């Protein structure tokens, strides 16, 4: 029962993690304009993985997608790739996990096959979570580096107006989603141990051939023969005859007795 609960909970947690990765990838607020020095502004800018947006004080928002791929930074493209790989692996893991659930019976599928599928889906969830966490962390590192560079330029008077960007809500969603996918994958791997079938134990089978009873066992075994008690009795009888013969020999007088 505990194995089934662990497997179902792992599936639900991983599903939330994969859904969160998809939401974080589609969100536009990966980086938002820092309003520390200018809390009142007519224009508010924020950027995502696929487009940049500008929101005016009147409430009008205009978004413009990135029309270039080669013109984007290499780290930016790496973040895109990591998030996409995480989503693909998460979806494949969900499909495999659905068929691996112990509460669902499909044909004559054995428990060993379900255990292997559960382990496979768990590994996929773990890799998907690591991809999401890595992608979000790389983007956050880029923001921190650009923020301090912009701050240093502003204080040195090199630029009068400098837009600085800070963490957006999509980063936090991505971190939480990656953590959920990672935890769900670990739970699936733990549930795999409970699904593995125990070692089969075979009872002893007796075969009767030419008057002998021989028992075959999987572990240490004894070979019993039907002639054992007879040989013991024969040996006993032989010993008795030998003893009687010795007693008889001792009863006859020898030549030295007549002298």
PDB file of N, CA, C and O in Angstrom, residues 40-110:
ATOM      1  N   UNK A  40       8.324  55.970  -9.805  1.00  0.00           N
ATOM      2  CA  UNK A  40       7.227  56.484 -10.618  1.00  0.00           C
ATOM      3  C   UNK A  40       7.741  56.653 -12.038  1.00  0.00           C
ATOM      4  O   UNK A  40       8.621  57.474 -12.308  1.00  0.00           O
ATOM      5  N   UNK A  41       7.224  55.865 -12.933  1.00  0.00           N
ATOM      6  CA  UNK A  41       7.656  55.926 -14.323  1.00  0.00           C
ATOM      7  C   UNK A  41       6.458  55.737 -15.232  1.00  0.00           C
ATOM      8  O   UNK A  41       5.472  55.099 -14.870  1.00  0.00           O
ATOM      9  N   UNK A  42       6.573  56.304 -16.416  1.00  0.00           N
ATOM     10  CA  UNK A  42       5.478  56.196 -17.384  1.00  0.00           C
ATOM     11  C   UNK A  42       5.573  54.915 -18.203  1.00  0.00           C
ATOM     12  O   UNK A  42       4.589  54.509 -18.822  1.00  0.00           O
ATOM     13  N   UNK A  43       6.758  54.314 -18.202  1.00  0.00           N
ATOM     14  CA  UNK A  43       6.972  53.105 -19.011  1.00  0.00           C
ATOM     15  C   UNK A  43       7.623  52.050 -18.127  1.00  0.00           C
ATOM     16  O   UNK A  43       8.594  52.321 -17.408  1.00  0.00           O
ATOM     17  N   UNK A  44       7.095  50.844 -18.175  1.00  0.00           N
ATOM     18  CA  UNK A  44       7.638  49.717 -17.425  1.00  0.00           C
ATOM     19  C   UNK A  44       7.978  48.599 -18.412  1.00  0.00           C
ATOM     20  O   UNK A  44       7.124  48.171 -19.190  1.00  0.00           O
ATOM     21  N   UNK A  45       9.218  48.153 -18.382  1.00  0.00           N
ATOM     22  CA  UNK A  45       9.688  47.152 -19.335  1.00  0.00           C
ATOM     23  C   UNK A  45       9.955  45.827 -18.623  1.00  0.00           C
ATOM     24  O   UNK A  45      10.439  45.801 -17.489  1.00  0.00           O
ATOM     25  N   UNK A  46       9.662  44.755 -19.325  1.00  0.00           N
ATOM     26  CA  UNK A  46       9.989  43.408 -18.832  1.00  0.00           C
ATOM     27  C   UNK A  46      10.209  42.508 -20.034  1.00  0.00           C
ATOM     28  O   UNK A  46       9.696  42.750 -21.134  1.00  0.00           O
ATOM     29  N   UNK A  47      10.992  41.463 -19.816  1.00  0.00           N
ATOM     30  CA  UNK A  47      11.410  40.585 -20.908  1.00  0.00           C
ATOM     31  C   UNK A  47      11.232  39.128 -20.517  1.00  0.00           C
ATOM     32  O   UNK A  47      11.294  38.767 -19.338  1.00  0.00           O
ATOM     33  N   UNK A  48      11.022  38.320 -21.549  1.00  0.00           N
ATOM     34  CA  UNK A  48      10.906  36.875 -21.380  1.00  0.00           C
ATOM     35  C   UNK A  48      11.867  36.152 -22.297  1.00  0.00           C
ATOM     36  O   UNK A  48      12.785  36.747 -22.868  1.00  0.00           O
ATOM     37  N   UNK A  49      11.660  34.867 -22.432  1.00  0.00           N
ATOM     38  CA  UNK A  49      12.519  34.074 -23.321  1.00  0.00           C
ATOM     39  C   UNK A  49      12.164  34.244 -24.786  1.00  0.00           C
ATOM     40  O   UNK A  49      12.994  33.955 -25.666  1.00  0.00           O
ATOM     41  N   UNK A  50      10.962  34.715 -25.081  1.00  0.00           N
ATOM     42  CA  UNK A  50      10.510  34.739 -26.457  1.00  0.00           C
ATOM     43  C   UNK A  50      10.158  36.139 -26.951  1.00  0.00           C
ATOM     44  O   UNK A  50      10.114  36.360 -28.158  1.00  0.00           O
ATOM     45  N   UNK A  51       9.941  37.083 -26.049  1.00  0.00           N
ATOM     46  CA  UNK A  51       9.606  38.440 -26.469  1.00  0.00           C
ATOM     47  C   UNK A  51       9.845  39.417 -25.324  1.00  0.00           C
ATOM     48  O   UNK A  51       9.971  39.019 -24.158  1.00  0.00           O
ATOM     49  N   UNK A  52       9.940  40.684 -25.683  1.00  0.00           N
ATOM     50  CA  UNK A  52      10.079  41.776 -24.712  1.00  0.00           C
ATOM     51  C   UNK A  52       8.829  42.640 -24.778  1.00  0.00           C
ATOM     52  O   UNK A  52       8.256  42.851 -25.855  1.00  0.00           O
ATOM     53  N   UNK A  53       8.404  43.151 -23.625  1.00  0.00           N
ATOM     54  CA  UNK A  53       7.156  43.892 -23.528  1.00  0.00           C
ATOM     55  C   UNK A  53       7.394  45.248 -22.854  1.00  0.00           C
ATOM     56  O   UNK A  53       8.320  45.412 -22.058  1.00  0.00           O
ATOM     57  N   UNK A  54       6.524  46.191 -23.205  1.00  0.00           N
ATOM     58  CA  UNK A  54       6.534  47.541 -22.615  1.00  0.00           C
ATOM     59  C   UNK A  54       5.109  47.858 -22.183  1.00  0.00           C
ATOM     60  O   UNK A  54       4.172  47.748 -22.989  1.00  0.00           O
ATOM     61  N   UNK A  55       4.970  48.241 -20.914  1.00  0.00           N
ATOM     62  CA  UNK A  55       3.651  48.602 -20.385  1.00  0.00           C
ATOM     63  C   UNK A  55       3.653  50.075 -19.991  1.00  0.00           C
ATOM     64  O   UNK A  55       4.495  50.519 -19.214  1.00  0.00           O
ATOM     65  N   UNK A  56       2.728  50.796 -20.524  1.00  0.00           N
ATOM     66  CA  UNK A  56       2.633  52.224 -20.250  1.00  0.00           C
ATOM     67  C   UNK A  56       1.732  52.481 -19.037  1.00  0.00           C
ATOM     68  O   UNK A  56       1.011  51.598 -18.583  1.00  0.00           O
ATOM     69  N   UNK A  57       1.819  53.697 -18.541  1.00  0.00           N
ATOM     70  CA  UNK A  57       1.019  54.060 -17.376  1.00  0.00           C
ATOM     71  C   UNK A  57      -0.472  54.053 -17.676  1.00  0.00           C
ATOM     72  O   UNK A  57      -1.294  53.912 -16.769  1.00  0.00           O
ATOM     73  N   UNK A  58      -0.830  54.205 -18.920  1.00  0.00           N
ATOM     74  CA  UNK A  58      -2.244  54.175 -19.292  1.00  0.00           C
ATOM     75  C   UNK A  58      -2.824  52.766 -19.273  1.00  0.00           C
ATOM     76  O   UNK A  58      -4.029  52.587 -19.415  1.00  0.00           O
ATOM     77  N   UNK A  59      -1.982  51.758 -19.119  1.00  0.00           N
ATOM     78  CA  UNK A  59      -2.434  50.370 -19.101  1.00  0.00           C
ATOM     79  C   UNK A  59      -2.231  49.657 -20.417  1.00  0.00           C
ATOM     80  O   UNK A  59      -2.486  48.457 -20.499  1.00  0.00           O
ATOM     81  N   UNK A  60      -1.772  50.352 -21.431  1.00  0.00           N
ATOM     82  CA  UNK A  60      -1.539  49.734 -22.737  1.00  0.00           C
ATOM     83  C   UNK A  60      -0.214  48.971 -22.702  1.00  0.00           C
ATOM     84  O   UNK A  60       0.809  49.500 -22.262  1.00  0.00           O
ATOM     85  N   UNK A  61      -0.237  47.735 -23.169  1.00  0.00           N
ATOM     86  CA  UNK A  61       0.959  46.877 -23.185  1.00  0.00           C
ATOM     87  C   UNK A  61       1.252  46.460 -24.615  1.00  0.00           C
ATOM     88  O   UNK A  61       0.356  46.010 -25.341  1.00  0.00           O
ATOM     89  N   UNK A  62       2.484  46.579 -24.985  1.00  0.00           N
ATOM     90  CA  UNK A  62       2.933  46.196 -26.327  1.00  0.00           C
ATOM     91  C   UNK A  62       4.104  45.233 -26.189  1.00  0.00           C
ATOM     92  O   UNK A  62       5.071  45.512 -25.482  1.00  0.00           O
ATOM     93  N   UNK A  63       3.979  44.103 -26.848  1.00  0.00           N
ATOM     94  CA  UNK A  63       5.025  43.073 -26.798  1.00  0.00           C
ATOM     95  C   UNK A  63       5.577  42.852 -28.199  1.00  0.00           C
ATOM     96  O   UNK A  63       4.823  42.854 -29.191  1.00  0.00           O
ATOM     97  N   UNK A  64       6.868  42.632 -28.248  1.00  0.00           N
ATOM     98  CA  UNK A  64       7.537  42.414 -29.521  1.00  0.00           C
ATOM     99  C   UNK A  64       8.397  41.163 -29.425  1.00  0.00           C
ATOM    100  O   UNK A  64       9.269  41.077 -28.561  1.00  0.00           O
ATOM    101  N   UNK A  65       8.149  40.173 -30.273  1.00  0.00           N
ATOM    102  CA  UNK A  65       8.946  38.937 -30.200  1.00  0.00           C
ATOM    103  C   UNK A  65      10.358  39.164 -30.728  1.00  0.00           C
ATOM    104  O   UNK A  65      10.631  40.134 -31.445  1.00  0.00           O
ATOM    105  N   UNK A  66      11.236  38.254 -30.356  1.00  0.00           N
ATOM    106  CA  UNK A  66      12.606  38.295 -30.869  1.00  0.00           C
ATOM    107  C   UNK A  66      12.612  37.674 -32.268  1.00  0.00           C
ATOM    108  O   UNK A  66      12.380  36.484 -32.444  1.00  0.00           O
ATOM    109  N   UNK A  67      12.903  38.507 -33.241  1.00  0.00           N
ATOM    110  CA  UNK A  67      12.869  38.040 -34.630  1.00  0.00           C
ATOM    111  C   UNK A  67      14.181  37.419 -35.064  1.00  0.00           C
ATOM    112  O   UNK A  67      14.298  36.989 -36.213  1.00  0.00           O
ATOM    113  N   UNK A  68      15.147  37.378 -34.205  1.00  0.00           N
ATOM    114  CA  UNK A  68      16.453  36.834 -34.560  1.00  0.00           C
ATOM    115  C   UNK A  68      16.833  35.737 -33.589  1.00  0.00           C
ATOM    116  O   UNK A  68      16.366  35.702 -32.440  1.00  0.00           O
ATOM    117  N   UNK A  69      17.649  34.835 -34.044  1.00  0.00           N
ATOM    118  CA  UNK A  69      18.181  33.769 -33.209  1.00  0.00           C
ATOM    119  C   UNK A  69      19.682  33.929 -33.025  1.00  0.00           C
ATOM    120  O   UNK A  69      20.206  33.836 -31.911  1.00  0.00           O
ATOM    121  N   UNK A  70      20.371  34.227 -34.123  1.00  0.00           N
ATOM    122  CA  UNK A  70      21.816  34.384 -34.054  1.00  0.00           C
ATOM    123  C   UNK A  70      22.219  35.664 -33.327  1.00  0.00           C
ATOM    124  O   UNK A  70      23.324  35.740 -32.789  1.00  0.00           O
ATOM    125  N   UNK A  71      21.335  36.636 -33.312  1.00  0.00           N
ATOM    126  CA  UNK A  71      21.670  37.884 -32.643  1.00  0.00           C
ATOM    127  C   UNK A  71      21.531  37.836 -31.131  1.00  0.00           C
ATOM    128  O   UNK A  71      21.973  38.756 -30.439  1.00  0.00           O
ATOM    129  N   UNK A  72      20.948  36.789 -30.592  1.00  0.00           N
ATOM    130  CA  UNK A  72      20.782  36.660 -29.142  1.00  0.00           C
ATOM    131  C   UNK A  72      22.054  36.100 -28.511  1.00  0.00           C
ATOM    132  O   UNK A  72      22.819  35.385 -29.158  1.00  0.00           O
ATOM    133  N   UNK A  73      22.305  36.418 -27.242  1.00  0.00           N
ATOM    134  CA  UNK A  73      23.493  35.868 -26.569  1.00  0.00           C
ATOM    135  C   UNK A  73      23.453  34.352 -26.496  1.00  0.00           C
ATOM    136  O   UNK A  73      22.389  33.720 -26.487  1.00  0.00           O
ATOM    137  N   UNK A  74      24.635  33.760 -26.430  1.00  0.00           N
ATOM    138  CA  UNK A  74      24.735  32.303 -26.388  1.00  0.00           C
ATOM    139  C   UNK A  74      24.117  31.743 -25.108  1.00  0.00           C
ATOM    140  O   UNK A  74      23.448  30.698 -25.138  1.00  0.00           O
ATOM    141  N   UNK A  75      24.311  32.418 -23.991  1.00  0.00           N
ATOM    142  CA  UNK A  75      23.733  31.935 -22.732  1.00  0.00           C
ATOM    143  C   UNK A  75      22.210  32.003 -22.766  1.00  0.00           C
ATOM    144  O   UNK A  75      21.531  31.146 -22.206  1.00  0.00           O
ATOM    145  N   UNK A  76      21.685  33.003 -23.431  1.00  0.00           N
ATOM    146  CA  UNK A  76      20.240  33.135 -23.565  1.00  0.00           C
ATOM    147  C   UNK A  76      19.668  31.958 -24.346  1.00  0.00           C
ATOM    148  O   UNK A  76      18.632  31.375 -23.972  1.00  0.00           O
ATOM    149  N   UNK A  77      20.329  31.579 -25.421  1.00  0.00           N
ATOM    150  CA  UNK A  77      19.875  30.428 -26.206  1.00  0.00           C
ATOM    151  C   UNK A  77      20.043  29.117 -25.438  1.00  0.00           C
ATOM    152  O   UNK A  77      19.232  28.193 -25.574  1.00  0.00           O
ATOM    153  N   UNK A  78      21.089  29.051 -24.610  1.00  0.00           N
ATOM    154  CA  UNK A  78      21.270  27.851 -23.795  1.00  0.00           C
ATOM    155  C   UNK A  78      20.130  27.691 -22.791  1.00  0.00           C
ATOM    156  O   UNK A  78      19.672  26.569 -22.525  1.00  0.00           O
ATOM    157  N   UNK A  79      19.665  28.803 -22.224  1.00  0.00           N
ATOM    158  CA  UNK A  79      18.529  28.741 -21.296  1.00  0.00           C
ATOM    159  C   UNK A  79      17.283  28.243 -22.017  1.00  0.00           C
ATOM    160  O   UNK A  79      16.535  27.407 -21.497  1.00  0.00           O
ATOM    161  N   UNK A  80      17.047  28.734 -23.210  1.00  0.00           N
ATOM    162  CA  UNK A  80      15.917  28.238 -24.003  1.00  0.00           C
ATOM    163  C   UNK A  80      16.000  26.729 -24.204  1.00  0.00           C
ATOM    164  O   UNK A  80      15.015  25.998 -24.012  1.00  0.00           O
ATOM    165  N   UNK A  81      17.196  26.272 -24.605  1.00  0.00           N
ATOM    166  CA  UNK A  81      17.366  24.846 -24.891  1.00  0.00           C
ATOM    167  C   UNK A  81      17.147  24.003 -23.637  1.00  0.00           C
ATOM    168  O   UNK A  81      16.501  22.943 -23.693  1.00  0.00           O
ATOM    169  N   UNK A  82      17.656  24.461 -22.499  1.00  0.00           N
ATOM    170  CA  UNK A  82      17.485  23.695 -21.267  1.00  0.00           C
ATOM    171  C   UNK A  82      16.017  23.583 -20.864  1.00  0.00           C
ATOM    172  O   UNK A  82      15.552  22.503 -20.448  1.00  0.00           O
ATOM    173  N   UNK A  83      15.293  24.670 -20.994  1.00  0.00           N
ATOM    174  CA  UNK A  83      13.879  24.626 -20.624  1.00  0.00           C
ATOM    175  C   UNK A  83      13.087  23.718 -21.559  1.00  0.00           C
ATOM    176  O   UNK A  83      12.215  22.950 -21.122  1.00  0.00           O
ATOM    177  N   UNK A  84      13.394  23.762 -22.839  1.00  0.00           N
ATOM    178  CA  UNK A  84      12.676  22.914 -23.802  1.00  0.00           C
ATOM    179  C   UNK A  84      12.988  21.441 -23.552  1.00  0.00           C
ATOM    180  O   UNK A  84      12.095  20.578 -23.568  1.00  0.00           O
ATOM    181  N   UNK A  85      14.265  21.126 -23.308  1.00  0.00           N
ATOM    182  CA  UNK A  85      14.636  19.734 -23.024  1.00  0.00           C
ATOM    183  C   UNK A  85      13.950  19.244 -21.750  1.00  0.00           C
ATOM    184  O   UNK A  85      13.460  18.099 -21.683  1.00  0.00           O
ATOM    185  N   UNK A  86      13.893  20.099 -20.735  1.00  0.00           N
ATOM    186  CA  UNK A  86      13.213  19.712 -19.503  1.00  0.00           C
ATOM    187  C   UNK A  86      11.735  19.427 -19.720  1.00  0.00           C
ATOM    188  O   UNK A  86      11.190  18.461 -19.163  1.00  0.00           O
ATOM    189  N   UNK A  87      11.078  20.239 -20.528  1.00  0.00           N
ATOM    190  CA  UNK A  87       9.649  20.029 -20.798  1.00  0.00           C
ATOM    191  C   UNK A  87       9.426  18.733 -21.577  1.00  0.00           C
ATOM    192  O   UNK A  87       8.514  17.942 -21.258  1.00  0.00           O
ATOM    193  N   UNK A  88      10.264  18.483 -22.572  1.00  0.00           N
ATOM    194  CA  UNK A  88      10.104  17.270 -23.382  1.00  0.00           C
ATOM    195  C   UNK A  88      10.318  16.020 -22.532  1.00  0.00           C
ATOM    196  O   UNK A  88       9.539  15.057 -22.584  1.00  0.00           O
ATOM    197  N   UNK A  89      11.376  16.027 -21.719  1.00  0.00           N
ATOM    198  CA  UNK A  89      11.619  14.874 -20.860  1.00  0.00           C
ATOM    199  C   UNK A  89      10.497  14.693 -19.835  1.00  0.00           C
ATOM    200  O   UNK A  89      10.106  13.564 -19.511  1.00  0.00           O
ATOM    201  N   UNK A  90       9.982  15.790 -19.309  1.00  0.00           N
ATOM    202  CA  UNK A  90       8.884  15.688 -18.354  1.00  0.00           C
ATOM    203  C   UNK A  90       7.630  15.098 -18.971  1.00  0.00           C
ATOM    204  O   UNK A  90       6.952  14.258 -18.347  1.00  0.00           O
ATOM    205  N   UNK A  91       7.304  15.501 -20.191  1.00  0.00           N
ATOM    206  CA  UNK A  91       6.108  14.954 -20.847  1.00  0.00           C
ATOM    207  C   UNK A  91       6.285  13.468 -21.141  1.00  0.00           C
ATOM    208  O   UNK A  91       5.369  12.650 -20.924  1.00  0.00           O
ATOM    209  N   UNK A  92       7.466  13.079 -21.624  1.00  0.00           N
ATOM    210  CA  UNK A  92       7.719  11.660 -21.865  1.00  0.00           C
ATOM    211  C   UNK A  92       7.661  10.865 -20.565  1.00  0.00           C
ATOM    212  O   UNK A  92       7.128   9.739 -20.527  1.00  0.00           O
ATOM    213  N   UNK A  93       8.204  11.434 -19.488  1.00  0.00           N
ATOM    214  CA  UNK A  93       8.130  10.760 -18.204  1.00  0.00           C
ATOM    215  C   UNK A  93       6.705  10.574 -17.722  1.00  0.00           C
ATOM    216  O   UNK A  93       6.366   9.540 -17.133  1.00  0.00           O
ATOM    217  N   UNK A  94       5.852  11.560 -17.961  1.00  0.00           N
ATOM    218  CA  UNK A  94       4.442  11.425 -17.566  1.00  0.00           C
ATOM    219  C   UNK A  94       3.754  10.315 -18.354  1.00  0.00           C
ATOM    220  O   UNK A  94       2.959   9.538 -17.796  1.00  0.00           O
ATOM    221  N   UNK A  95       4.035  10.223 -19.638  1.00  0.00           N
ATOM    222  CA  UNK A  95       3.417   9.167 -20.447  1.00  0.00           C
ATOM    223  C   UNK A  95       3.857   7.787 -19.980  1.00  0.00           C
ATOM    224  O   UNK A  95       3.045   6.853 -19.885  1.00  0.00           O
ATOM    225  N   UNK A  96       5.145   7.651 -19.683  1.00  0.00           N
ATOM    226  CA  UNK A  96       5.634   6.355 -19.206  1.00  0.00           C
ATOM    227  C   UNK A  96       5.072   6.044 -17.825  1.00  0.00           C
ATOM    228  O   UNK A  96       4.709   4.900 -17.517  1.00  0.00           O
ATOM    229  N   UNK A  97       4.966   7.067 -16.986  1.00  0.00           N
ATOM    230  CA  UNK A  97       4.499   6.859 -15.610  1.00  0.00           C
ATOM    231  C   UNK A  97       3.025   6.451 -15.571  1.00  0.00           C
ATOM    232  O   UNK A  97       2.619   5.699 -14.675  1.00  0.00           O
ATOM    233  N   UNK A  98       2.234   6.943 -16.494  1.00  0.00           N
ATOM    234  CA  UNK A  98       0.814   6.580 -16.505  1.00  0.00           C
ATOM    235  C   UNK A  98       0.648   5.073 -16.689  1.00  0.00           C
ATOM    236  O   UNK A  98      -0.155   4.429 -16.006  1.00  0.00           O
ATOM    237  N   UNK A  99       1.410   4.485 -17.597  1.00  0.00           N
ATOM    238  CA  UNK A  99       1.319   3.046 -17.827  1.00  0.00           C
ATOM    239  C   UNK A  99       2.006   2.244 -16.728  1.00  0.00           C
ATOM    240  O   UNK A  99       1.772   1.039 -16.617  1.00  0.00           O
ATOM    241  N   UNK A 100       2.863   2.889 -15.940  1.00  0.00           N
ATOM    242  CA  UNK A 100       3.585   2.176 -14.883  1.00  0.00           C
ATOM    243  C   UNK A 100       2.865   2.195 -13.547  1.00  0.00           C
ATOM    244  O   UNK A 100       3.328   1.552 -12.602  1.00  0.00           O
ATOM    245  N   UNK A 101       1.754   2.920 -13.430  1.00  0.00           N
ATOM    246  CA  UNK A 101       1.043   2.992 -12.155  1.00  0.00           C
ATOM    247  C   UNK A 101       0.532   1.610 -11.754  1.00  0.00           C
ATOM    248  O   UNK A 101      -0.017   0.873 -12.584  1.00  0.00           O
ATOM    249  N   UNK A 102       0.709   1.282 -10.496  1.00  0.00           N
ATOM    250  CA  UNK A 102       0.300  -0.035 -10.013  1.00  0.00           C
ATOM    251  C   UNK A 102      -1.203  -0.190  -9.977  1.00  0.00           C
ATOM    252  O   UNK A 102      -1.724  -1.307 -10.083  1.00  0.00           O
ATOM    253  N   UNK A 103      -1.917   0.912  -9.828  1.00  0.00           N
ATOM    254  CA  UNK A 103      -3.376   0.841  -9.761  1.00  0.00           C
ATOM    255  C   UNK A 103      -4.019   0.687 -11.133  1.00  0.00           C
ATOM    256  O   UNK A 103      -5.238   0.555 -11.231  1.00  0.00           O
ATOM    257  N   UNK A 104      -3.238   0.716 -12.195  1.00  0.00           N
ATOM    258  CA  UNK A 104      -3.758   0.572 -13.564  1.00  0.00           C
ATOM    259  C   UNK A 104      -3.216  -0.728 -14.132  1.00  0.00           C
ATOM    260  O   UNK A 104      -1.994  -0.951 -14.155  1.00  0.00           O
ATOM    261  N   UNK A 105      -4.093  -1.586 -14.598  1.00  0.00           N
ATOM    262  CA  UNK A 105      -3.718  -2.864 -15.178  1.00  0.00           C
ATOM    263  C   UNK A 105      -3.928  -2.818 -16.680  1.00  0.00           C
ATOM    264  O   UNK A 105      -5.010  -2.490 -17.159  1.00  0.00           O
ATOM    265  N   UNK A 106      -2.875  -3.132 -17.409  1.00  0.00           N
ATOM    266  CA  UNK A 106      -2.937  -3.160 -18.872  1.00  0.00           C
ATOM    267  C   UNK A 106      -2.501  -4.539 -19.319  1.00  0.00           C
ATOM    268  O   UNK A 106      -1.305  -4.876 -19.285  1.00  0.00           O
ATOM    269  N   UNK A 107      -3.460  -5.360 -19.729  1.00  0.00           N
ATOM    270  CA  UNK A 107      -3.151  -6.700 -20.189  1.00  0.00           C
ATOM    271  C   UNK A 107      -2.565  -7.549 -19.074  1.00  0.00           C
ATOM    272  O   UNK A 107      -3.010  -7.525 -17.931  1.00  0.00           O
ATOM    273  N   UNK A 108      -1.530  -8.302 -19.422  1.00  0.00           N
ATOM    274  CA  UNK A 108      -0.842  -9.173 -18.467  1.00  0.00           C
ATOM    275  C   UNK A 108       0.533  -8.621 -18.125  1.00  0.00           C
ATOM    276  O   UNK A 108       1.521  -9.363 -18.047  1.00  0.00           O
ATOM    277  N   UNK A 109       0.617  -7.321 -17.926  1.00  0.00           N
ATOM    278  CA  UNK A 109       1.898  -6.696 -17.614  1.00  0.00           C
ATOM    279  C   UNK A 109       2.357  -7.119 -16.223  1.00  0.00           C
ATOM    280  O   UNK A 109       1.613  -7.032 -15.259  1.00  0.00           O
ATOM    281  N   UNK A 110       3.573  -7.594 -16.134  1.00  0.00           N
ATOM    282  CA  UNK A 110       4.110  -8.068 -14.869  1.00  0.00           C
ATOM    283  C   UNK A 110       4.598  -6.903 -14.017  1.00  0.00           C
ATOM    284  O   UNK A 110       4.813  -5.788 -14.499  1.00  0.00           O
TER     285      UNK A 110
END
